[in-house]
Short mmCIF file of C-alpha atoms in Angstrom, two decimals:
data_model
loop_
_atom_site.label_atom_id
_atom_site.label_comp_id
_atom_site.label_asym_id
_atom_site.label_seq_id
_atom_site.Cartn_x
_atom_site.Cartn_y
_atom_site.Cartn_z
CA UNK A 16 0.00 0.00 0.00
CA UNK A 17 1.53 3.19 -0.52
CA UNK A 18 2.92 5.06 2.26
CA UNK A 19 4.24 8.70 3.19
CA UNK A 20 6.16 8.60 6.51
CA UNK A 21 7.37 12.36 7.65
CA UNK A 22 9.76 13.27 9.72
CA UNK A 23 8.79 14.04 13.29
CA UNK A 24 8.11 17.57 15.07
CA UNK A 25 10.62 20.12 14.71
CA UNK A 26 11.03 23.13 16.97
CA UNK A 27 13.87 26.10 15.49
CA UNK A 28 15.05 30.18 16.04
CA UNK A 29 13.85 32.76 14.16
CA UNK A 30 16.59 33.26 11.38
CA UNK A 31 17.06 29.51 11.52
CA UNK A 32 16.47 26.48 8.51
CA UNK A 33 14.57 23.03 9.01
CA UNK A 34 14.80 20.06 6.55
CA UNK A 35 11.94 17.55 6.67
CA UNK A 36 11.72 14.20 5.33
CA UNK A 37 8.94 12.35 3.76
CA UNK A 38 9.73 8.75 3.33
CA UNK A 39 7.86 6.49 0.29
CA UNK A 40 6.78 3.03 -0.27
CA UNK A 41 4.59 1.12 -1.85
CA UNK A 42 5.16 2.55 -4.97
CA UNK A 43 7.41 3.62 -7.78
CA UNK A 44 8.67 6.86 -6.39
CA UNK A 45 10.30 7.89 -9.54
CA UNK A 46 6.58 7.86 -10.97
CA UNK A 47 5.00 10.38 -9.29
CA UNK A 48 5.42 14.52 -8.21
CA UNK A 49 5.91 14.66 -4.63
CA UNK A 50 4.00 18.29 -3.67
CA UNK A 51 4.34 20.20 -0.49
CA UNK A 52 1.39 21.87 1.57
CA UNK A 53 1.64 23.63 4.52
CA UNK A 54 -1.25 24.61 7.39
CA UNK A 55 -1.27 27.01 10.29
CA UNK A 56 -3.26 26.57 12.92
CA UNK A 57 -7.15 27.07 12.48
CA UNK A 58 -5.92 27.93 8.84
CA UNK A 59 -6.17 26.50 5.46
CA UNK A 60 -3.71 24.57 2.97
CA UNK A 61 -1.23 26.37 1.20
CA UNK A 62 0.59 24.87 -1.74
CA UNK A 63 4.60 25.56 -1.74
CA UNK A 64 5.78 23.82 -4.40
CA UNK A 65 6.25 20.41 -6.32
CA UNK A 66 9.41 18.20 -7.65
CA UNK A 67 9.56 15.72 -9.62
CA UNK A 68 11.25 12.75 -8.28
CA UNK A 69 12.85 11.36 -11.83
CA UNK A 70 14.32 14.92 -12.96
CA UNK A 71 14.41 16.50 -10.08
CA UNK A 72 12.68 19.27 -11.52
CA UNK A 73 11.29 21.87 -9.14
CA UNK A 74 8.46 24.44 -9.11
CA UNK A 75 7.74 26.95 -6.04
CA UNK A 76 4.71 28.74 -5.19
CA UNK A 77 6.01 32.76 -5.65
CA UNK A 78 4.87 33.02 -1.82
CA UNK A 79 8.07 30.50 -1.35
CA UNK A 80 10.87 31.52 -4.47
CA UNK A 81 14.00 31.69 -2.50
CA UNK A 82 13.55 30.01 0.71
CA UNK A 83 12.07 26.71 0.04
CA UNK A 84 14.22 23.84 -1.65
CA UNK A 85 12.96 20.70 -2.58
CA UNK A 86 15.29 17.77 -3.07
CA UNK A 87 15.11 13.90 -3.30
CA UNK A 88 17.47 10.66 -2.17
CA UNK A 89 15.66 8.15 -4.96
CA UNK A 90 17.68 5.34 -3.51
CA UNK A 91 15.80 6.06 -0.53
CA UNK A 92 12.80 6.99 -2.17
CA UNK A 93 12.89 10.10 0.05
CA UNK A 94 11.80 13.67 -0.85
CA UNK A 95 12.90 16.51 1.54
CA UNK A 96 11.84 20.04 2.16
CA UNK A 97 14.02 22.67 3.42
CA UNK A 98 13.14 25.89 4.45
CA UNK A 99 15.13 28.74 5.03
CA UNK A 100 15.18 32.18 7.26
CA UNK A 101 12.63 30.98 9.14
CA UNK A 102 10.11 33.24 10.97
CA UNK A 103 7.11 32.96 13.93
CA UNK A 104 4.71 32.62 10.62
CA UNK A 105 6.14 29.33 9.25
CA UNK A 106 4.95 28.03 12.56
CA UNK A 107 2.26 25.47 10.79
CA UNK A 108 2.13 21.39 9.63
CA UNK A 109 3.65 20.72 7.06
CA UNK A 110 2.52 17.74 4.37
CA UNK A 111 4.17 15.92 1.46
CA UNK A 112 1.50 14.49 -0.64
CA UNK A 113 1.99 12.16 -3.74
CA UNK A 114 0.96 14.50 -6.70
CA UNK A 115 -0.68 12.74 -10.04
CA UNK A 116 -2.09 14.66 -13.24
CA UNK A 117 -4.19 17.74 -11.95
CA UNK A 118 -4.31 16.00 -8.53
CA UNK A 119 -1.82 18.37 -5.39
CA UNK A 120 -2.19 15.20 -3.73
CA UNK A 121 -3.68 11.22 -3.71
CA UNK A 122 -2.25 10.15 -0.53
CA UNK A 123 -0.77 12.59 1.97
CA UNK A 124 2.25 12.17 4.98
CA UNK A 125 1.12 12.39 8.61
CA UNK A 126 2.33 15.66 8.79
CA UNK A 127 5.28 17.19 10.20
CA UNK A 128 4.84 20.43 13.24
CA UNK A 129 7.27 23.09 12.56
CA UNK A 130 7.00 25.62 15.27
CA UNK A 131 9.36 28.54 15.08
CA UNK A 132 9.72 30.54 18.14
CA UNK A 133 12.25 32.80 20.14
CA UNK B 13 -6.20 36.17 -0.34
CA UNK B 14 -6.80 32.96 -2.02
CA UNK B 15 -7.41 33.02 -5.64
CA UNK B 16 -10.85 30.68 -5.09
CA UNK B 17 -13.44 31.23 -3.39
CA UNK B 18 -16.05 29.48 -1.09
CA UNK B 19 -17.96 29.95 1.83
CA UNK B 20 -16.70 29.98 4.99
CA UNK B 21 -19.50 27.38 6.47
CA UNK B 22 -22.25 25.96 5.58
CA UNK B 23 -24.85 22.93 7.55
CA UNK B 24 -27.21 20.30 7.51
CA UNK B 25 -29.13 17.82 8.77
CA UNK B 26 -29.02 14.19 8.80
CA UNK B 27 -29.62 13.04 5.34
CA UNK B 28 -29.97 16.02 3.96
CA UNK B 29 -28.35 17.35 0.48
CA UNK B 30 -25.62 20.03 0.32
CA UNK B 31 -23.80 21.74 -2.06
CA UNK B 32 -20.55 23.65 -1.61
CA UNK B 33 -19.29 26.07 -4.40
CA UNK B 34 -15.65 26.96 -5.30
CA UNK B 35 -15.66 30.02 -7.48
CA UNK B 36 -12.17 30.81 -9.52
CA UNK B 37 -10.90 32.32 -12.29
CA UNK B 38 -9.39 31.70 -16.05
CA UNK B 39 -6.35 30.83 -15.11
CA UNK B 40 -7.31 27.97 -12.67
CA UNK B 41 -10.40 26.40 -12.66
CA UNK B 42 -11.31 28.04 -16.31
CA UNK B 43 -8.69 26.26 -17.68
CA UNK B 44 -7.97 22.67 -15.95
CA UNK B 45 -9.81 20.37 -13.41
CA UNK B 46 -10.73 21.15 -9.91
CA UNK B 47 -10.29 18.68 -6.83
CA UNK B 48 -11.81 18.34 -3.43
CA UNK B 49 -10.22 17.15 -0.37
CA UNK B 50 -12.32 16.46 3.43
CA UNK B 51 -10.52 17.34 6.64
CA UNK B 52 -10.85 16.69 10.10
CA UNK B 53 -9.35 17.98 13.29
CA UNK B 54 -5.77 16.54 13.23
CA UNK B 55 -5.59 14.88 10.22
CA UNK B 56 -3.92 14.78 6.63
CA UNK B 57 -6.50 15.77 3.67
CA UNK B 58 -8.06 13.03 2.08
CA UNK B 59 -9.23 13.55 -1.57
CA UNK B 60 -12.63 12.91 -2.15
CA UNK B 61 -13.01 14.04 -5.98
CA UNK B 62 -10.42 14.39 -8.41
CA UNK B 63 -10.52 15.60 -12.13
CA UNK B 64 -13.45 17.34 -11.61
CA UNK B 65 -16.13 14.78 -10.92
CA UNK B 66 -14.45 11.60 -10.67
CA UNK B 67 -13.82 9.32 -7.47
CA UNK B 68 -11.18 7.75 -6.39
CA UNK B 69 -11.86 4.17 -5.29
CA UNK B 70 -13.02 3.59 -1.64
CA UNK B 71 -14.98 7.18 -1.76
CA UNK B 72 -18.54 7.20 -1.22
CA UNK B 73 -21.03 7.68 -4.64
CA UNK B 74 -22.89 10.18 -1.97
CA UNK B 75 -20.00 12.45 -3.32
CA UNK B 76 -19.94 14.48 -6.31
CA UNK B 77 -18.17 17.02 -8.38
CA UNK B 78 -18.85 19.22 -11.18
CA UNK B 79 -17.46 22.05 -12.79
CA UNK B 80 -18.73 24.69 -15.22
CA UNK B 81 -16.76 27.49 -16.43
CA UNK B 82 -14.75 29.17 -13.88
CA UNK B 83 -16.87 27.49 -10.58
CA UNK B 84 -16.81 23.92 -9.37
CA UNK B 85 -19.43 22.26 -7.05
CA UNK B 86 -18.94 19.06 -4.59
CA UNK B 87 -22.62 17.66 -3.43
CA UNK B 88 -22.89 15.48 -0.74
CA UNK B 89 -25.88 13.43 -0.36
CA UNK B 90 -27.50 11.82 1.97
CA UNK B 91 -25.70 14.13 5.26
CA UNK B 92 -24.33 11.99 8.06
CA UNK B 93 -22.17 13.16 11.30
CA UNK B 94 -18.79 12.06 9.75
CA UNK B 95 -19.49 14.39 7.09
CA UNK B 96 -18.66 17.06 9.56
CA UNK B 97 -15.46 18.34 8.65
CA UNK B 98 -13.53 20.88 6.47
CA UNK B 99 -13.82 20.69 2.89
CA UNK B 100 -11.15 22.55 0.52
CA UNK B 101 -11.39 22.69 -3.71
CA UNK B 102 -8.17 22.90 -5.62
CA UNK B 103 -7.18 23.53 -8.91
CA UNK B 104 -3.68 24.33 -10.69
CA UNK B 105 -2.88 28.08 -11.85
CA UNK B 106 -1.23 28.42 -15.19
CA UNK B 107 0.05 31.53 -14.34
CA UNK B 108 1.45 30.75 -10.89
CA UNK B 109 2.67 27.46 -12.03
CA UNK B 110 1.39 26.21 -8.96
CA UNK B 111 -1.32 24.73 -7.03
CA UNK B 112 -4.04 27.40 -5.37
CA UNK B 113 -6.48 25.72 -2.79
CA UNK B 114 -9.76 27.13 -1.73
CA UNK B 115 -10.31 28.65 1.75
CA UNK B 116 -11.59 25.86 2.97
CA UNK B 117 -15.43 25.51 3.90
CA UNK B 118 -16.80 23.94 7.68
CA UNK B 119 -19.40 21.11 7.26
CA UNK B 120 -21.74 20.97 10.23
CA UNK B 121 -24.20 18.27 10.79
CA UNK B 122 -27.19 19.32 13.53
#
């Protein structure tokens, strides 16, 4: 069955970066975009960007150009999201979801806290 | 601002029918397909209609999509208390290159 296993709560300075994992199975990783949604608290989803796993071709919602970077360990079948400069507003969860034609996401990771605080 | 738009909340009774609207533009839902995702409190999304109006398998036939022009509809039929939950459309944007979701719009069953 296919499976997205994130890496667990993180918890970083203002100024600061985070890298989270999302771990794959149960599929062909190479196959399928791997997107990235984030959600503050009481909020809703916001898209930051996609990558596909075979090219490692990137795209990044213009709320995100310049501080998010998406990379990928296909021997691992791993995709990673690394944010940069952090501030108290990219305190939210943060999702990788398995992207498909039109589709942001068919099956989503548990989720991964970010909390960014002084 | 999001670049869709639906209501903030809308409810229901037990096996009632509702319909939530997600209104865009040309460069999103005018010009590819729309998807809807349910959420509850502490969980991932889970997509209930993709390419419009089309199901993925192990979704309930009391859901349904459409889309004409620049809105898209999801219908649920037949209201139950696990319907409660948030419900967010989402379509790409050919001039952000990137996904836009909807606001998001709170189910409640009375």
């Amino acid at each position: 069955q296919v499976k997205l296993v994130q890496s667990g709560a993180e918890v970083r300075r203002p100024g600061a970066s985070v890298k989270v994992s999302c771990e794959t199975s149960g599929y062909i990783f190479s196959r399928y975009d791997i997107n990235w949604v984030r959600q503050a608290s009481g909020q809703g989803l916001e898209f930051m960007g996609w990558m596909n796993p075979k090219s490692g071709n990137t795209g990044y919602a213009p709320n995100f150009q310049g501080r998010v970077t998406l990379t990928r360990n296909t021997s691992m079948s791993t995709a990673f999201l690394q944010l940069s400069n952090l501030k108290s507003d990219d305190t939210a969860v943060y999702y990788c979801a398995r992207g498909g034609p039109w589709i942001p996401g068919d099956f989503w990771g548990q989720g991964t806290q970010l909390t960014v605080s002084s | 601002q999001s670049l869709l738009t639906q209501p903030p909340s809308a409810s229901g009774t037990p096996g009632q029918n509702i319909t939530i609207s997600c209104s865009g533009g040309d460069s999103n839902i005018g010009s590819n397909s729309v998807c809807w995702y349910q959420q509850v409190p502490g969980a991932a999304p889970k997509l209930l209609i993709y390419i419009s109006d089309q199901r993925p398998s192990g979704i309930s036939d009391r859901f349904s999509g459409s889309k004409s022009g620049t809105s898209a509809s999801l219908a649920i039929s037949g209201l139950r208390s696990e319907d409660e939950a948030d419900y967010y459309c989402a379509s790409w944007d050919d001039n952000l290159f990137a996904y836009v979701f909807g606001p998001g719009t709170n189910i409640a069953v009375l």
